[in-house]
Tab-separated table of C-alpha atoms and ligand atoms in Angstrom:
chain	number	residue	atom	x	y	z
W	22	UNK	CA	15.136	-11.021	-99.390
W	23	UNK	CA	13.309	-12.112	-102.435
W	24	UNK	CA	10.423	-10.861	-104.553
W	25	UNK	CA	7.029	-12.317	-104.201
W	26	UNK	CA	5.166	-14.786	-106.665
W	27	UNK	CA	5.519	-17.729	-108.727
W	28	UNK	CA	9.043	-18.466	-109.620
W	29	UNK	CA	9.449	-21.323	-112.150
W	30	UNK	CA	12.304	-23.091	-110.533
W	31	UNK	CA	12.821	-26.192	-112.544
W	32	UNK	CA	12.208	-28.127	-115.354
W	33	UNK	CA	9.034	-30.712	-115.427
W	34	UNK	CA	11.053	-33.627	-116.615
W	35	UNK	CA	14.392	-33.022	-113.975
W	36	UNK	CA	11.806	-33.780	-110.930
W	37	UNK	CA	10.573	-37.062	-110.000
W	38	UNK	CA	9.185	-39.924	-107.851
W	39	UNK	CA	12.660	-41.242	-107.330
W	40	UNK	CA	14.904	-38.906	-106.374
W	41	UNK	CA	14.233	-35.612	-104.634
W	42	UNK	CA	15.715	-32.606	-106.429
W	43	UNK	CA	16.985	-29.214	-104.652
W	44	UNK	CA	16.899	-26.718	-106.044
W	45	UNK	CA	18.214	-22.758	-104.492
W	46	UNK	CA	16.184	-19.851	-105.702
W	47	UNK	CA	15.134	-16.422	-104.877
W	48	UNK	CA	16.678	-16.581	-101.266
W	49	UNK	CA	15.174	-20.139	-100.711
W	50	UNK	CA	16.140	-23.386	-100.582
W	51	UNK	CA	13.910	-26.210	-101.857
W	52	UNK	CA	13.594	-29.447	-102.393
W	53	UNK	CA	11.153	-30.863	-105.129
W	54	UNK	CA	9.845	-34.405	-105.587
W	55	UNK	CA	6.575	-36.493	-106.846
W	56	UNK	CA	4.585	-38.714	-105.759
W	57	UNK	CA	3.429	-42.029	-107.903
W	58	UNK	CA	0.886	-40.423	-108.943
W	59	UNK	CA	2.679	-37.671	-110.804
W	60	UNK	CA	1.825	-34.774	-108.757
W	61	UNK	CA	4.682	-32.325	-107.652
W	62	UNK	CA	5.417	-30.602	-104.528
W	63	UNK	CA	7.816	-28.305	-102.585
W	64	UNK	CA	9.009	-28.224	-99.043
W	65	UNK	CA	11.683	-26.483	-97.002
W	66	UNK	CA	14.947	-28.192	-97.907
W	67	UNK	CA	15.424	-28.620	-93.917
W	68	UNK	CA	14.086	-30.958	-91.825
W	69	UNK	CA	12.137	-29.728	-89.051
W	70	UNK	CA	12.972	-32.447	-86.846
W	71	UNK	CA	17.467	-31.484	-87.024
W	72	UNK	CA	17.761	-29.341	-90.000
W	73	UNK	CA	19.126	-32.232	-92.548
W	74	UNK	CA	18.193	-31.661	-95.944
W	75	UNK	CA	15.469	-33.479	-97.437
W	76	UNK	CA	16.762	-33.534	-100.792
W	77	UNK	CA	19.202	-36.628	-98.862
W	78	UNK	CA	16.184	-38.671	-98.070
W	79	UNK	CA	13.595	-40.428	-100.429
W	80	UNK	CA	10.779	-40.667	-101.766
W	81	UNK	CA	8.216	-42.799	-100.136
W	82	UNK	CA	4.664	-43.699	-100.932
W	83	UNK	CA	3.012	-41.374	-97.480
W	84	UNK	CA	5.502	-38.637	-98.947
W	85	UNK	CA	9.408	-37.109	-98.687
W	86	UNK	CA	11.132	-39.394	-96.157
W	87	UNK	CA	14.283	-37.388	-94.094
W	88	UNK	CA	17.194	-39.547	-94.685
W	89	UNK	CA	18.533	-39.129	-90.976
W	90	UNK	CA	16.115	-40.397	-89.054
W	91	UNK	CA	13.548	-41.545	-91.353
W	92	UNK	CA	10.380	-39.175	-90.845
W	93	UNK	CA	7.830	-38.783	-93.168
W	94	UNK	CA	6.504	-35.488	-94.419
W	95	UNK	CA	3.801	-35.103	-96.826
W	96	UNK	CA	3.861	-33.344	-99.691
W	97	UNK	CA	0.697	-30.588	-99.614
W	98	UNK	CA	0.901	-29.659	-96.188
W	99	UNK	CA	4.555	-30.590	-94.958
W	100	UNK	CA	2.910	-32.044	-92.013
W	101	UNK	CA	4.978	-35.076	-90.174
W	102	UNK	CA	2.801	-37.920	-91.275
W	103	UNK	CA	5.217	-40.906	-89.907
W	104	UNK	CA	8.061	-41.531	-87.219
W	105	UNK	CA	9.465	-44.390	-86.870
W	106	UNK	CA	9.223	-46.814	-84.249
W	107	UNK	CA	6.603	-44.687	-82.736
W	108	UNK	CA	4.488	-46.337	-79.957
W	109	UNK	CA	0.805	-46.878	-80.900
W	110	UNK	CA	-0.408	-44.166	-78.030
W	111	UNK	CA	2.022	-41.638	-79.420
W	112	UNK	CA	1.084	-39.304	-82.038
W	113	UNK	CA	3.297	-37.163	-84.283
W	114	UNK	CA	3.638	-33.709	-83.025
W	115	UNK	CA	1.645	-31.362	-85.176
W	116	UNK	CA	4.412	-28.509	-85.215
W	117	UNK	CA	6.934	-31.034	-86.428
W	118	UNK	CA	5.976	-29.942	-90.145
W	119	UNK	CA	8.406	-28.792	-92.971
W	120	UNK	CA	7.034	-25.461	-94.736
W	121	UNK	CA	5.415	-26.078	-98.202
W	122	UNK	CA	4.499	-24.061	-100.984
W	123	UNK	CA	2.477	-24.560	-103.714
W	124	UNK	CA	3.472	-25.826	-107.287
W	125	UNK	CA	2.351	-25.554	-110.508
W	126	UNK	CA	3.844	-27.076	-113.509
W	127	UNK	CA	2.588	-25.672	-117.041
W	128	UNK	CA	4.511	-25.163	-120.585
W	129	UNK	CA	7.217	-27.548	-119.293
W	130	UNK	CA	7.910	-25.806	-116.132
W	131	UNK	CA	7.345	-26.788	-112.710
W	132	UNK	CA	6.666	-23.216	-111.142
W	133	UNK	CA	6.513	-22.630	-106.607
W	134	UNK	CA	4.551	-19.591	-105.469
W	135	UNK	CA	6.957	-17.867	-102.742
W	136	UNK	CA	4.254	-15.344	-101.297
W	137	UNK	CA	1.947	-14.446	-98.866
W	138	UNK	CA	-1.649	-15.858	-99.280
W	139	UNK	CA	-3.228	-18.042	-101.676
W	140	UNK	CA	-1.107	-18.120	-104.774
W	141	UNK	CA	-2.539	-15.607	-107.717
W	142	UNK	CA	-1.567	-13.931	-110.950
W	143	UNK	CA	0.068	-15.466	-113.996
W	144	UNK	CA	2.496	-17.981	-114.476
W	145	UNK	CA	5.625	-16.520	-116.100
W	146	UNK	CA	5.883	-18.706	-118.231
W	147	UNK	CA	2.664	-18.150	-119.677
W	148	UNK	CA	4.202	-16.597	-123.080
W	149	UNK	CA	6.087	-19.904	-123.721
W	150	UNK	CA	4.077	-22.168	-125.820
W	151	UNK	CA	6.182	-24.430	-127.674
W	152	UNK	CA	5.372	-26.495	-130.980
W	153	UNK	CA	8.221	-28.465	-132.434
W	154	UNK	CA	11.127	-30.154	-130.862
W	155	UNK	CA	12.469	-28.425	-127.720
W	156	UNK	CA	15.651	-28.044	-126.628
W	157	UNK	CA	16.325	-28.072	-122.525
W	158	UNK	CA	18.701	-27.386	-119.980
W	159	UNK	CA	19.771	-26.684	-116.606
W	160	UNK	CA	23.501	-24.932	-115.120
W	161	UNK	CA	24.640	-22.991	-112.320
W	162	UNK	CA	26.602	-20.002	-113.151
W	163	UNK	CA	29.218	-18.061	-111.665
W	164	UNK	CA	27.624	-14.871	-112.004
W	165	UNK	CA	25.247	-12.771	-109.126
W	166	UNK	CA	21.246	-12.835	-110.348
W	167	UNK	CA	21.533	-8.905	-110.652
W	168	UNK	CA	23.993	-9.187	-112.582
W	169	UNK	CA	22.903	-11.811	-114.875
W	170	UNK	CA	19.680	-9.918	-115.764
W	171	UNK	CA	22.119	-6.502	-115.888
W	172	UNK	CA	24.105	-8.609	-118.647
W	173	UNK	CA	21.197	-10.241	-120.444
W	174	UNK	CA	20.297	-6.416	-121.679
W	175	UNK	CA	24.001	-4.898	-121.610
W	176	UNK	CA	25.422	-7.699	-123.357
W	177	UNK	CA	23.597	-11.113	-123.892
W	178	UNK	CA	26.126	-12.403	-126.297
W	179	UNK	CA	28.389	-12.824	-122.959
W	180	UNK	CA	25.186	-15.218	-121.656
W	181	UNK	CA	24.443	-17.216	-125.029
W	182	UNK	CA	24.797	-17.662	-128.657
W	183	UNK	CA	22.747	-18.490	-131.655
W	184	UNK	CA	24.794	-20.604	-133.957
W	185	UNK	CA	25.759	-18.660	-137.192
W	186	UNK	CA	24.279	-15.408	-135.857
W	187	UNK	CA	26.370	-12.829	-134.330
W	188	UNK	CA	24.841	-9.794	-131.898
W	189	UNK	CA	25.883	-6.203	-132.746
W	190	UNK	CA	25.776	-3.952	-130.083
W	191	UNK	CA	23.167	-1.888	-132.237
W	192	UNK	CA	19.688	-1.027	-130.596
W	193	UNK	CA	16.707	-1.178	-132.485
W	194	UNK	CA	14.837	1.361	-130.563
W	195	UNK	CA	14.386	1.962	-126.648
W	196	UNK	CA	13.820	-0.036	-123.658
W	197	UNK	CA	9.927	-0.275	-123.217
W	198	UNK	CA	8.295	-2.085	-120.551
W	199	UNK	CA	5.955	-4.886	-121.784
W	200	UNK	CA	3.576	-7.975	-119.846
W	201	UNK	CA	5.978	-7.204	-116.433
W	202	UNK	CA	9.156	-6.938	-118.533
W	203	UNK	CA	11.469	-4.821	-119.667
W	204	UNK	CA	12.408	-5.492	-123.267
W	205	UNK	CA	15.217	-4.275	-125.630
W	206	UNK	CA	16.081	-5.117	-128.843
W	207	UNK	CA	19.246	-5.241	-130.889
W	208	UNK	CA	20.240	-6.318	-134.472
W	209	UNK	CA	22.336	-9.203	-135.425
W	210	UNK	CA	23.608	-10.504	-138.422
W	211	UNK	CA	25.008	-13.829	-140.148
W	212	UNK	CA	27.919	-14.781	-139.170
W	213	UNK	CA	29.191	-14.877	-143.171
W	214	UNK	CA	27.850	-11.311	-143.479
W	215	UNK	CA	30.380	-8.746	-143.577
W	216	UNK	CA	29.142	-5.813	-141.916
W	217	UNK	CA	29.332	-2.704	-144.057
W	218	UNK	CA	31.191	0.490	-142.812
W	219	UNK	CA	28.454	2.673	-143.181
W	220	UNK	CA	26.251	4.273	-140.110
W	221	UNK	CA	22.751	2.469	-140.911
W	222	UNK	CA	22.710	-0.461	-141.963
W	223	UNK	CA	19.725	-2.906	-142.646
W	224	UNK	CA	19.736	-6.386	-139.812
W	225	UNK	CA	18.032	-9.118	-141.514
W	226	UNK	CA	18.079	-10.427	-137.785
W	227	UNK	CA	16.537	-8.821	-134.078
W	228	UNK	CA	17.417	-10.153	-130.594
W	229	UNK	CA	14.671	-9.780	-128.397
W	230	UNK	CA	15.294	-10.037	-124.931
W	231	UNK	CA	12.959	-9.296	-122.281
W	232	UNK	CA	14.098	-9.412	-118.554
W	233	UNK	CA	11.724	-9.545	-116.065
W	234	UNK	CA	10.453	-6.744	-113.325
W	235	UNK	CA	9.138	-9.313	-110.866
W	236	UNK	CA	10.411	-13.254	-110.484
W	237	UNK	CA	13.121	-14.624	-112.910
W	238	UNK	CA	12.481	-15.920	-116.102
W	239	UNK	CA	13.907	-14.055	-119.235
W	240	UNK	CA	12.446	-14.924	-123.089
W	241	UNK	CA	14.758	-14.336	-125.375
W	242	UNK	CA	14.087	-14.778	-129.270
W	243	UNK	CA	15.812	-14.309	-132.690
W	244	UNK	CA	13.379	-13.148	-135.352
W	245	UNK	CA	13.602	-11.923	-138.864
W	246	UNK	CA	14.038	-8.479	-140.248
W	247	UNK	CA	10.165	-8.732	-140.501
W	248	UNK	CA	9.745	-9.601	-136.593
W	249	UNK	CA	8.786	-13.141	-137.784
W	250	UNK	CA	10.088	-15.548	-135.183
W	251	UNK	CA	12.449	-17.777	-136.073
W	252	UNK	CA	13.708	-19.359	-132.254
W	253	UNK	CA	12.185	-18.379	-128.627
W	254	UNK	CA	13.807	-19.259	-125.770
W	255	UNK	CA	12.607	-18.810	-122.166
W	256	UNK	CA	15.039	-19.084	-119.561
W	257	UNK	CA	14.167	-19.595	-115.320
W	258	UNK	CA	16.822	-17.975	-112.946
W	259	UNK	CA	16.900	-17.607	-109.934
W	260	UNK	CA	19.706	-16.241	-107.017
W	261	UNK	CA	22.123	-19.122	-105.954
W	262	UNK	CA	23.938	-19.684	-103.184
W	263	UNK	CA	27.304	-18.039	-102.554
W	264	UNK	CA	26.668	-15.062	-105.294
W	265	UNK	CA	25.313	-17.542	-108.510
W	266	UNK	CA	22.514	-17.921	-110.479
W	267	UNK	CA	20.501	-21.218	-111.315
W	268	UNK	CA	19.323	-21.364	-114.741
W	269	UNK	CA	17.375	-23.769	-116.530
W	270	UNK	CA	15.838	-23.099	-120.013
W	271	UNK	CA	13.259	-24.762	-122.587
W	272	UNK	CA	13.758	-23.491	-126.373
W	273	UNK	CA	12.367	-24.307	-129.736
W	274	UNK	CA	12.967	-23.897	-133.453
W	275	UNK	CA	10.185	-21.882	-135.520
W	276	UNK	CA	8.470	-22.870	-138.896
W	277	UNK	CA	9.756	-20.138	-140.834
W	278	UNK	CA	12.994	-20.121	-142.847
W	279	UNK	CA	14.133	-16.363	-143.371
W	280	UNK	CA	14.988	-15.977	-147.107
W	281	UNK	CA	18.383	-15.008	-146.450
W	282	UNK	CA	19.324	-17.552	-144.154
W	283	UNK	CA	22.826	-18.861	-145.046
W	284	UNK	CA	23.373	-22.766	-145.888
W	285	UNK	CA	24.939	-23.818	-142.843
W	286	UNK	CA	21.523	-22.623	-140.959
W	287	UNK	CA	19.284	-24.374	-142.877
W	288	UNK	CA	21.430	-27.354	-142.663
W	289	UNK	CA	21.849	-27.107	-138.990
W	290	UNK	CA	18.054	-26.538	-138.567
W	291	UNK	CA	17.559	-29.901	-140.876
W	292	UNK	CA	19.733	-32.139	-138.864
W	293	UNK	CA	17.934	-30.824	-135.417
W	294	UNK	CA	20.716	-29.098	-133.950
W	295	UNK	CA	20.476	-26.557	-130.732
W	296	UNK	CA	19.223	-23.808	-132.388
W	297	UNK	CA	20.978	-21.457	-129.485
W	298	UNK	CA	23.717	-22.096	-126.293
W	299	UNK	CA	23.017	-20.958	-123.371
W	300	UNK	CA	26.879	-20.042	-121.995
W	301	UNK	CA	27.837	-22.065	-118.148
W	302	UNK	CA	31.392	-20.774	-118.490
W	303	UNK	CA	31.081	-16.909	-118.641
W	304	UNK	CA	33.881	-14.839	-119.696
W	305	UNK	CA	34.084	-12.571	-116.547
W	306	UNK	CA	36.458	-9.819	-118.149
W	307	UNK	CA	34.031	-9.722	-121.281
W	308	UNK	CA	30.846	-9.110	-118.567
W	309	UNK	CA	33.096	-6.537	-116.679
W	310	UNK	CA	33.852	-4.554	-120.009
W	311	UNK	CA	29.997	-4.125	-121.084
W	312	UNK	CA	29.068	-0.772	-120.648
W	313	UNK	CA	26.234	-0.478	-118.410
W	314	UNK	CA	23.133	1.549	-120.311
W	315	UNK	CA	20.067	-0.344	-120.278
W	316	UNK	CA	20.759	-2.450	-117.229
W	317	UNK	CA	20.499	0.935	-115.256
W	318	UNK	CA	17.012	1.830	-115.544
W	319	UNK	CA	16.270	-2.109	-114.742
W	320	UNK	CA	17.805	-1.717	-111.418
W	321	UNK	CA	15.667	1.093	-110.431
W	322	UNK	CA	12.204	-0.611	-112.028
W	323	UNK	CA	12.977	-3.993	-110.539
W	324	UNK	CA	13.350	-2.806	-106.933
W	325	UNK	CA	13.096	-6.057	-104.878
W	326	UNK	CA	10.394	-5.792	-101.467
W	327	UNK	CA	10.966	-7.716	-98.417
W	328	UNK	CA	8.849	-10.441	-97.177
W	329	UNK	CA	7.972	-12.582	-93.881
W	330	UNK	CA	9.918	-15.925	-94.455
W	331	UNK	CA	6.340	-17.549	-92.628
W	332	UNK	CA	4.885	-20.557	-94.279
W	333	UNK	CA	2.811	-20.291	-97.119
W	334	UNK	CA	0.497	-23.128	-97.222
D	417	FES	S1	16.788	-34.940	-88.929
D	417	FES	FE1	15.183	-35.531	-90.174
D	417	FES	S2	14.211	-37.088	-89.121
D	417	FES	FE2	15.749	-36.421	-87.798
């Protein structure tokens, strides 16, 4: 089961014309490679000649060669475009192809379309548009898709941190639907801010995190009192194997300096630090102990829809 569309599934600079990459997400497993030319593609981790994995073979120049018994598959189509040892009035089978699916790389993403049809509709990535040094990244986590999107609104301090900010579990208005995601927002303060005792009290920081309806890729940013933005971070998962969730994220550092912001920010900020962690340990007993509000209505919006497993290209 998985939910149609374009998934981004891996970062631009992790694939290459050297070693194939797999990669396990939404219900499918991939393998990812280039050719010399710097194009990307996607095929079927599984051979369609004995089911080996292609991510064990190489790349060659004609395309993804199967490290058992050396065919070739090309990239676009997945069709077998080489066996070895093959006499010269033999021809390659034309149902000896691996499936493909089309790719698209933009804002630092490499994105597959896992639908029916010709691929439409926007990237989801399309809100990421990064100026300044970015910080990447890439884990597997020991934590369900469901509920790592359930957490990322019930709790995202138990997913990642922002150094020398801490969350409050304080929202800043209701879950709204926005651009095919569901958004909540929470305040968070300095870490050398003692928070008064009083009911209301003013945030001079929001966390924004948006979790999406449709495919996997959560933006998460910290802005100022005054909604300026001060770091975005967009984050791909997608549903492991065994019950975890691949991640791999792309994050920057905004102009702005919030007046308030304590000297140990600034002077983390100055010598280029992360300017967030995103958490591959997980404190399981902290995740069981959120309280689970705004993750409810996400279940019921983000109700996944069965499709074929045919090929797509
Ligand atoms: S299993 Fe791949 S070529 Fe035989």
């Amino acid at each position: 089961m998985k939910t149609p569309g374009w998934w981004a599934m891996a970062l631009c600079e992790a694939v290459n014309d050297q070693t194939p990459l797999a990669v396990a997400f939404a219900g499918e497993e991939l393998v990812l490679f280039r050719n010399a030319a710097g194009q990307a593609f996607a095929l079927e981790d599984r051979c369609p000649h004995r089911r080996v994995p292609l991510a064990l073979g190489r790349v060659v120049e004609s395309g993804l060669q199967c490290g058992y018994h050396g065919w070739t598959f090309d990239g676009a189509s997945g069709g077998c475009t080489q066996i070895p040892n093959l006499h010269a009035d033999e021809r390659v089978p034309a149902r000896y192809a691996a499936r493909a699916f089309a790719v698209r790389e933009e804002n630092g993403f490499v994105h597959v379309w896992l639908g029916e049809g010709a691929p439409q509709g926007a990237l989801p990535s399309s809100d990421y548009q990064p100026s300044g040094r970015e910080f990447t990244g890439s884990t597997i986590v020991n934590m369900s898709h469901d509920q790592y999107l359930d957490a990322m609104l019930d709790g995202p301090e138990c997913l990642l941190g922002f150094p020398h900010v801490r969350l409050t579990d304080f929202f800043l208005g209701d879950l709204r639907s926005e651009q095919g995601r569901v958004v909540l927002e929470r305040g968070a303060v300095w870490s050398t801010q003692i928070l008064p005792s009083q009911f209301v009290v003013d945030y001079p920081l929001i966390v924004r995190t948006a979790v999406p309806l449709n495919g996997g890729t959560v933006r998460v940013d910290l802005l100022s009192e005054d909604e300026l933005p001060l770091v975005t971070l967009m984050i791909a998962t997608g549903a492991n194997r065994r019950g975890t969730t691949s991640l791999c994220w792309r994050g920057y550092v905004h102009e702005q300096v919030p007046a308030r912001a304590p000297l140990r920010w600034r002077a983390a900020r100055l010598r280029k630090q992360a300017p967030f962690q995103v958490k591959s340990l997980i404190d399981g007993a902290a995740v069981a102990a959120l309280l689970q509000a705004s993750s409810r209505e996400l279940r019921g919006l983000r109700q996944p829809r069965l499709i074929p497993v045919s090929a797509v290209v």
